[in-house]
Each structure stands twice: as structure tokens, then as C-alpha cells.
GROMACS .gro file of C-alpha atoms in nm:
model
  248
    1MET     CA    1   1.437  -0.812  -3.481
    2ASP     CA    2   1.314  -0.818  -3.144
    3LEU     CA    3   1.117  -0.636  -2.872
    4PRO     CA    4   1.251  -0.341  -2.703
    5ARG     CA    5   1.499  -0.410  -2.432
    6SER     CA    6   1.265  -0.232  -2.151
    7PHE     CA    7   0.965  -0.453  -2.245
    8VAL     CA    8   1.165  -0.762  -2.198
    9ILE     CA    9   1.311  -0.635  -1.853
   10ARG     CA   10   0.983  -0.531  -1.756
   11GLU     CA   11   0.824  -0.879  -1.801
   12HIS     CA   12   1.108  -1.115  -1.832
   13ASN     CA   13   0.963  -1.272  -1.514
   14HIS     CA   14   0.601  -1.338  -1.629
   15ARG     CA   15   0.509  -1.661  -1.781
   16ILE     CA   16   0.193  -1.506  -1.925
   17HIS     CA   17   0.223  -1.171  -2.092
   18ASN     CA   18  -0.130  -1.073  -2.046
   19PRO     CA   19  -0.382  -1.052  -1.751
   20LEU     CA   20  -0.456  -1.406  -1.747
   21THR     CA   21  -0.382  -1.594  -1.435
   22GLU     CA   22  -0.275  -1.971  -1.468
   23ALA     CA   23  -0.615  -2.066  -1.327
   24LYS     CA   24  -0.794  -1.844  -1.598
   25LEU     CA   25  -0.564  -2.004  -1.859
   26ALA     CA   26  -0.652  -2.356  -1.767
   27THR     CA   27  -1.032  -2.255  -1.766
   28LEU     CA   28  -1.001  -2.119  -2.127
   29GLY     CA   29  -0.843  -2.445  -2.253
   30ARG     CA   30  -1.123  -2.653  -2.078
   31ALA     CA   31  -1.386  -2.384  -2.187
   32ILE     CA   32  -1.273  -2.444  -2.556
   33ARG     CA   33  -1.300  -2.838  -2.532
   34LEU     CA   34  -0.960  -2.906  -2.632
   35ARG     CA   35  -0.922  -3.271  -2.762
   36PRO     CA   36  -0.550  -3.497  -2.798
   37GLY     CA   37  -0.417  -3.405  -3.101
   38THR     CA   38  -0.547  -3.040  -3.138
   39THR     CA   39  -0.341  -2.817  -3.371
   40ILE     CA   40  -0.270  -2.457  -3.236
   41LEU     CA   41  -0.078  -2.154  -3.402
   42ASP     CA   42  -0.021  -1.909  -3.130
   43LEU     CA   43   0.091  -1.582  -3.256
   44ALA     CA   44   0.289  -1.327  -3.045
   45CYS     CA   45   0.308  -1.637  -2.818
   46GLY     CA   46   0.540  -1.466  -2.569
   47SER     CA   47   0.681  -1.738  -2.338
   48GLY     CA   48   0.471  -2.008  -2.439
   49GLU     CA   49   0.274  -2.072  -2.151
   50MET     CA   50  -0.036  -2.120  -2.290
   51LEU     CA   51   0.090  -2.385  -2.579
   52CYS     CA   52   0.302  -2.570  -2.309
   53THR     CA   53   0.054  -2.614  -2.041
   54TRP     CA   54  -0.226  -2.718  -2.292
   55ALA     CA   55   0.017  -2.967  -2.441
   56ARG     CA   56   0.069  -3.124  -2.102
   57ASP     CA   57  -0.300  -3.089  -2.004
   58HIS     CA   58  -0.484  -3.172  -2.318
   59GLY     CA   59  -0.230  -3.324  -2.549
   60VAL     CA   60  -0.266  -3.057  -2.819
   61VAL     CA   61   0.016  -3.014  -3.062
   62GLY     CA   62   0.132  -2.678  -3.198
   63THR     CA   63   0.348  -2.386  -3.287
   64GLY     CA   64   0.445  -2.029  -3.133
   65VAL     CA   65   0.569  -1.752  -3.311
   66ASP     CA   66   0.742  -1.447  -3.102
   67ILE     CA   67   0.952  -1.163  -3.215
   68SER     CA   68   1.148  -1.174  -2.877
   69THR     CA   69   1.456  -1.391  -2.853
   70VAL     CA   70   1.455  -1.376  -2.496
   71PHE     CA   71   1.044  -1.505  -2.472
   72VAL     CA   72   1.138  -1.784  -2.748
   73ALA     CA   73   1.412  -1.918  -2.528
   74ALA     CA   74   1.195  -1.912  -2.210
   75ALA     CA   75   0.918  -2.092  -2.421
   76GLN     CA   76   1.155  -2.346  -2.538
   77ASP     CA   77   1.284  -2.394  -2.166
   78ARG     CA   78   0.932  -2.415  -2.037
   79ALA     CA   79   0.858  -2.688  -2.317
   80ALA     CA   80   1.158  -2.889  -2.183
   81ALA     CA   81   1.034  -2.858  -1.838
   82LEU     CA   82   0.688  -2.995  -1.882
   83ASP     CA   83   0.830  -3.270  -2.123
   84VAL     CA   84   0.649  -3.123  -2.429
   85THR     CA   85   0.924  -3.062  -2.665
   86ASP     CA   86   0.775  -3.313  -2.912
   87GLN     CA   87   0.438  -3.144  -2.915
   88VAL     CA   88   0.518  -2.771  -2.924
   89THR     CA   89   0.732  -2.569  -3.162
   90PHE     CA   90   0.844  -2.204  -3.101
   91VAL     CA   91   0.979  -1.986  -3.401
   92HIS     CA   92   1.160  -1.651  -3.350
   93GLY     CA   93   0.981  -1.428  -3.603
   94ASP     CA   94   0.746  -1.171  -3.682
   95ALA     CA   95   0.394  -1.278  -3.597
   96ALA     CA   96   0.262  -1.010  -3.837
   97GLY     CA   97   0.145  -1.176  -4.155
   98HIS     CA   98   0.263  -1.510  -4.044
   99VAL     CA   99   0.002  -1.785  -4.195
  100ALA     CA  100   0.050  -2.129  -4.075
  101PRO     CA  101   0.165  -2.386  -4.376
  102THR     CA  102  -0.122  -2.606  -4.296
  103ALA     CA  103  -0.482  -2.524  -4.158
  104VAL     CA  104  -0.488  -2.537  -3.784
  105ASP     CA  105  -0.782  -2.647  -3.532
  106VAL     CA  106  -0.721  -2.305  -3.333
  107ALA     CA  107  -0.530  -1.991  -3.441
  108ALA     CA  108  -0.484  -1.758  -3.144
  109CYS     CA  109  -0.347  -1.410  -3.051
  110LEU     CA  110  -0.396  -1.335  -2.674
  111GLY     CA  111  -0.306  -0.958  -2.613
  112ALA     CA  112  -0.125  -0.846  -2.949
  113THR     CA  113  -0.365  -0.732  -3.200
  114TRP     CA  114  -0.118  -0.467  -3.332
  115ILE     CA  115   0.023  -0.754  -3.554
  116GLY     CA  116  -0.309  -0.713  -3.751
  117ASP     CA  117  -0.313  -0.331  -3.683
  118GLY     CA  118  -0.620  -0.381  -3.452
  119VAL     CA  119  -0.903  -0.652  -3.406
  120ALA     CA  120  -0.995  -0.666  -3.733
  121GLY     CA  121  -0.713  -0.716  -3.903
  122THR     CA  122  -0.593  -0.982  -3.651
  123VAL     CA  123  -0.897  -1.183  -3.696
  124ASP     CA  124  -0.848  -1.165  -4.064
  125LEU     CA  125  -0.493  -1.287  -4.019
  126LEU     CA  126  -0.571  -1.577  -3.771
  127GLY     CA  127  -0.862  -1.656  -4.022
  128ARG     CA  128  -0.608  -1.737  -4.300
  129SER     CA  129  -0.454  -2.025  -4.066
  130LEU     CA  130  -0.830  -2.164  -3.948
  131ARG     CA  131  -0.935  -2.478  -4.086
  132PRO     CA  132  -1.322  -2.486  -4.125
  133ASN     CA  133  -1.505  -2.513  -3.819
  134GLY     CA  134  -1.189  -2.425  -3.638
  135THR     CA  135  -1.182  -2.175  -3.316
  136LEU     CA  136  -0.989  -1.862  -3.315
  137LEU     CA  137  -0.901  -1.665  -3.019
  138VAL     CA  138  -0.830  -1.330  -2.950
  139GLY     CA  139  -0.723  -1.157  -2.650
  140GLU     CA  140  -0.822  -0.771  -2.616
  141PRO     CA  141  -0.868  -0.506  -2.384
  142PHE     CA  142  -1.244  -0.343  -2.332
  143TRP     CA  143  -1.362  -0.059  -2.118
  144ARG     CA  144  -1.503  -0.168  -1.805
  145ALA     CA  145  -1.630   0.157  -1.726
  146GLU     CA  146  -1.646   0.463  -1.967
  147PRO     CA  147  -1.335   0.680  -1.931
  148PRO     CA  148  -1.455   0.998  -1.780
  149ASP     CA  149  -1.155   1.244  -1.890
  150HIS     CA  150  -0.838   1.201  -2.120
  151ALA     CA  151  -0.651   1.161  -1.833
  152THR     CA  152  -0.798   0.808  -1.779
  153VAL     CA  153  -0.739   0.723  -2.146
  154GLU     CA  154  -0.360   0.779  -2.129
  155GLY     CA  155  -0.353   0.617  -1.793
  156CYS     CA  156  -0.504   0.299  -1.961
  157HIS     CA  157  -0.237   0.322  -2.225
  158ALA     CA  158  -0.494   0.463  -2.516
  159ARG     CA  159  -0.449   0.769  -2.725
  160THR     CA  160  -0.823   0.811  -2.758
  161ARG     CA  161  -1.100   0.679  -2.626
  162ASP     CA  162  -1.192   0.500  -2.951
  163ASP     CA  163  -0.880   0.279  -2.904
  164TYR     CA  164  -1.062   0.033  -2.724
  165HIS     CA  165  -1.459  -0.075  -2.743
  166ASP     CA  166  -1.668  -0.137  -2.432
  167LEU     CA  167  -1.761  -0.508  -2.428
  168PRO     CA  168  -2.100  -0.485  -2.620
  169GLY     CA  169  -1.901  -0.294  -2.886
  170LEU     CA  170  -1.617  -0.565  -2.902
  171VAL     CA  171  -1.889  -0.833  -2.915
  172GLY     CA  172  -2.069  -0.660  -3.172
  173LEU     CA  173  -1.751  -0.622  -3.369
  174PHE     CA  174  -1.684  -0.986  -3.390
  175THR     CA  175  -2.049  -1.039  -3.513
  176ALA     CA  176  -1.985  -0.784  -3.769
  177LEU     CA  177  -1.687  -0.937  -3.897
  178GLY     CA  178  -1.844  -1.271  -3.951
  179TYR     CA  179  -1.776  -1.451  -3.616
  180ASP     CA  180  -1.989  -1.609  -3.329
  181LEU     CA  181  -1.867  -1.580  -2.980
  182VAL     CA  182  -1.847  -1.900  -2.857
  183GLU     CA  183  -1.674  -1.850  -2.527
  184MET     CA  184  -1.511  -1.618  -2.333
  185VAL     CA  185  -1.279  -1.567  -2.036
  186LEU     CA  186  -1.241  -1.230  -1.867
  187ALA     CA  187  -0.967  -1.091  -1.630
  188ASP     CA  188  -1.092  -0.966  -1.279
  189GLU     CA  189  -0.932  -0.705  -1.085
  190ASP     CA  190  -0.698  -0.964  -0.880
  191SER     CA  191  -0.571  -1.103  -1.248
  192TRP     CA  192  -0.481  -0.748  -1.382
  193ASP     CA  193  -0.284  -0.705  -1.050
  194ARG     CA  194  -0.094  -1.025  -1.099
  195TYR     CA  195   0.016  -0.911  -1.433
  196VAL     CA  196   0.066  -0.530  -1.378
  197ALA     CA  197   0.182  -0.547  -1.007
  198ALA     CA  198   0.417  -0.817  -1.061
  199GLN     CA  199   0.619  -0.585  -1.297
  200TRP     CA  200   0.664  -0.347  -1.030
  201ILE     CA  201   0.869  -0.561  -0.812
  202THR     CA  202   1.088  -0.720  -1.132
  203ILE     CA  203   1.160  -0.316  -1.205
  204ARG     CA  204   1.265  -0.265  -0.857
  205ALA     CA  205   1.500  -0.601  -0.841
  206TRP     CA  206   1.630  -0.480  -1.164
  207LEU     CA  207   1.718  -0.125  -1.056
  208ASP     CA  208   1.888  -0.269  -0.713
  209ALA     CA  209   2.111  -0.464  -0.942
  210ASN     CA  210   2.173  -0.228  -1.222
  211PRO     CA  211   2.207   0.118  -1.059
  212ASP     CA  212   2.427   0.269  -1.366
  213ASP     CA  213   2.255   0.114  -1.647
  214PRO     CA  214   2.127   0.359  -1.942
  215LEU     CA  215   1.754   0.260  -1.850
  216THR     CA  216   1.783   0.329  -1.485
  217ALA     CA  217   1.633   0.675  -1.466
  218ASP     CA  218   1.353   0.576  -1.696
  219PHE     CA  219   1.259   0.272  -1.493
  220ARG     CA  220   1.320   0.488  -1.174
  221ALA     CA  221   1.050   0.743  -1.291
  222GLU     CA  222   0.808   0.458  -1.406
  223LEU     CA  223   0.825   0.307  -1.072
  224ASP     CA  224   0.760   0.641  -0.907
  225THR     CA  225   0.440   0.676  -1.122
  226ALA     CA  226   0.308   0.331  -1.251
  227PRO     CA  227   0.148   0.196  -0.935
  228GLN     CA  228  -0.066   0.549  -0.856
  229ARG     CA  229  -0.175   0.550  -1.214
  230TYR     CA  230  -0.255   0.204  -1.204
  231VAL     CA  231  -0.471   0.210  -0.934
  232ARG     CA  232  -0.611   0.532  -1.033
  233TYR     CA  233  -0.704   0.461  -1.396
  234LEU     CA  234  -0.631   0.110  -1.538
  235ARG     CA  235  -0.782  -0.096  -1.261
  236PRO     CA  236  -1.128   0.069  -1.245
  237HIS     CA  237  -1.160   0.129  -1.600
  238LEU     CA  238  -1.017  -0.149  -1.837
  239GLY     CA  239  -1.116  -0.481  -1.870
  240TRP     CA  240  -0.932  -0.760  -2.107
  241GLY     CA  241  -1.076  -1.070  -2.218
  242ALA     CA  242  -0.997  -1.401  -2.433
  243PHE     CA  243  -1.262  -1.448  -2.683
  244ALA     CA  244  -1.324  -1.769  -2.910
  245LEU     CA  245  -1.470  -1.713  -3.223
  246ARG     CA  246  -1.613  -1.927  -3.506
  247ARG     CA  247  -1.720  -1.842  -3.849
  248ARG     CA  248  -2.057  -1.796  -3.907
   0.00000   0.00000   0.00000
């Protein structure tokens, strides 16, 4: 049980595996008014940056679950580096279906709603771990601009236009699911650059060091096309946000 090797190679230098910068992640922590002792469950936690930095900056405690052995190890190293190992725990496991044994103040999944087969299923899953009046955090893409053709849809890693909502549609979905949207922090073009463009230098360094690896041809082809696809399609058309919700 692990992520594909190609995904891990592409993002192994990332501490945040979504289009939030460190500054925006810090803004999100302040925006939801974290307090010392706040309990958090982070599903598909990646390399644990959210839990680790919020433990350092706000005194939260919590658990992160991720399917990647590499990312879980990185999260544990990050906790040690920030001296918060007594506040956070990282577990290798499948986040899909994971429910906290004790209800938490904040239940989060930032950018991996496939664990619930979409936004609605992920909201339902997170809600099973949430205490009354707790905060649910969901990270999800949305259309910033209407895709003009199918090439744009595919360039934004979607199969159909309906794979993503526009921002009003996404907010409307949260309402339909029975939640108030109480805060949000949105990615901008620069933070998208820091997430996506940073992968290209990682891939190039990996290619230079691994010319005979079985994945070399695939990564060479990716680096040949990914920057043009990103600037043509994804950067102008796709948004991303972290949304804080509370049950009505």
C-alpha cells in the first residue's frame, strides 16, 4: 500500500503537496482561530507540514494519515526538526474510510478528495470524526475560468468539465451538504507556480541522476510537455482553495 513511485519522485522535495504556500498555510491556521490543545485529524496528510507547523505555531495536537511511506517518514522527520513529536503522530495507512477513535476539533483533507470519491463523500467521511461545532477543512480545485474546449479540460487533469465546479458551484455544494462556509484561503497564480513549477526542477535533477532508470523515458516526455501545458491550460483556468466548514 503506497503511492506510485512516479508521484513520490515528482513531489519528494515538496513539504506541501497542494498549491498553498507556507504563507497561505499559516494564514489558514490563523483564519480558523486555532487555539492550544485543538485536536486535528489530517487525512492524506502528505509530508505533514500543516500539522507540524500548526503544532509549533498554535500548540495544536493531532494525527496525520497518509498512504505514502516516503511522505510519512518525511512528516516524522519534520516533526522532529520542529520539536513537536509529542504533539503530532503520523500513521501510514489508507485515509479512505479512516475515522478518528475520538471526535476531533478539526477534520481536514486538503487536496485529496478522491479518498471519499469526491467532495460530498469526503465531507461525509470527515464529518464522522468531527465533534459538534467542529471545523471541517476541504481542499479542492475549481474552475477559475470556463474551459473553452476539451483540450483545456484535459490540460487541467480532468476527464470532463463536470469533474470540477466553478467557485459559486462549489460553495453551493457545501451549502447543499448542510454546511456553512466560514472561511477560505485560495491559491493564486504564484502559489500554483510554487507547487507545479517546483516539480520540473525536481524531475530534471532526477533525470540527470538516473539516466538508465525505467521511468526515465516517461519523465523526459513529461518535462518536454508539462510546462507548456501548465501555462496554456491550468494556470489561467484552474483555481484551488482550502475551505473551512461548519455544520448548520
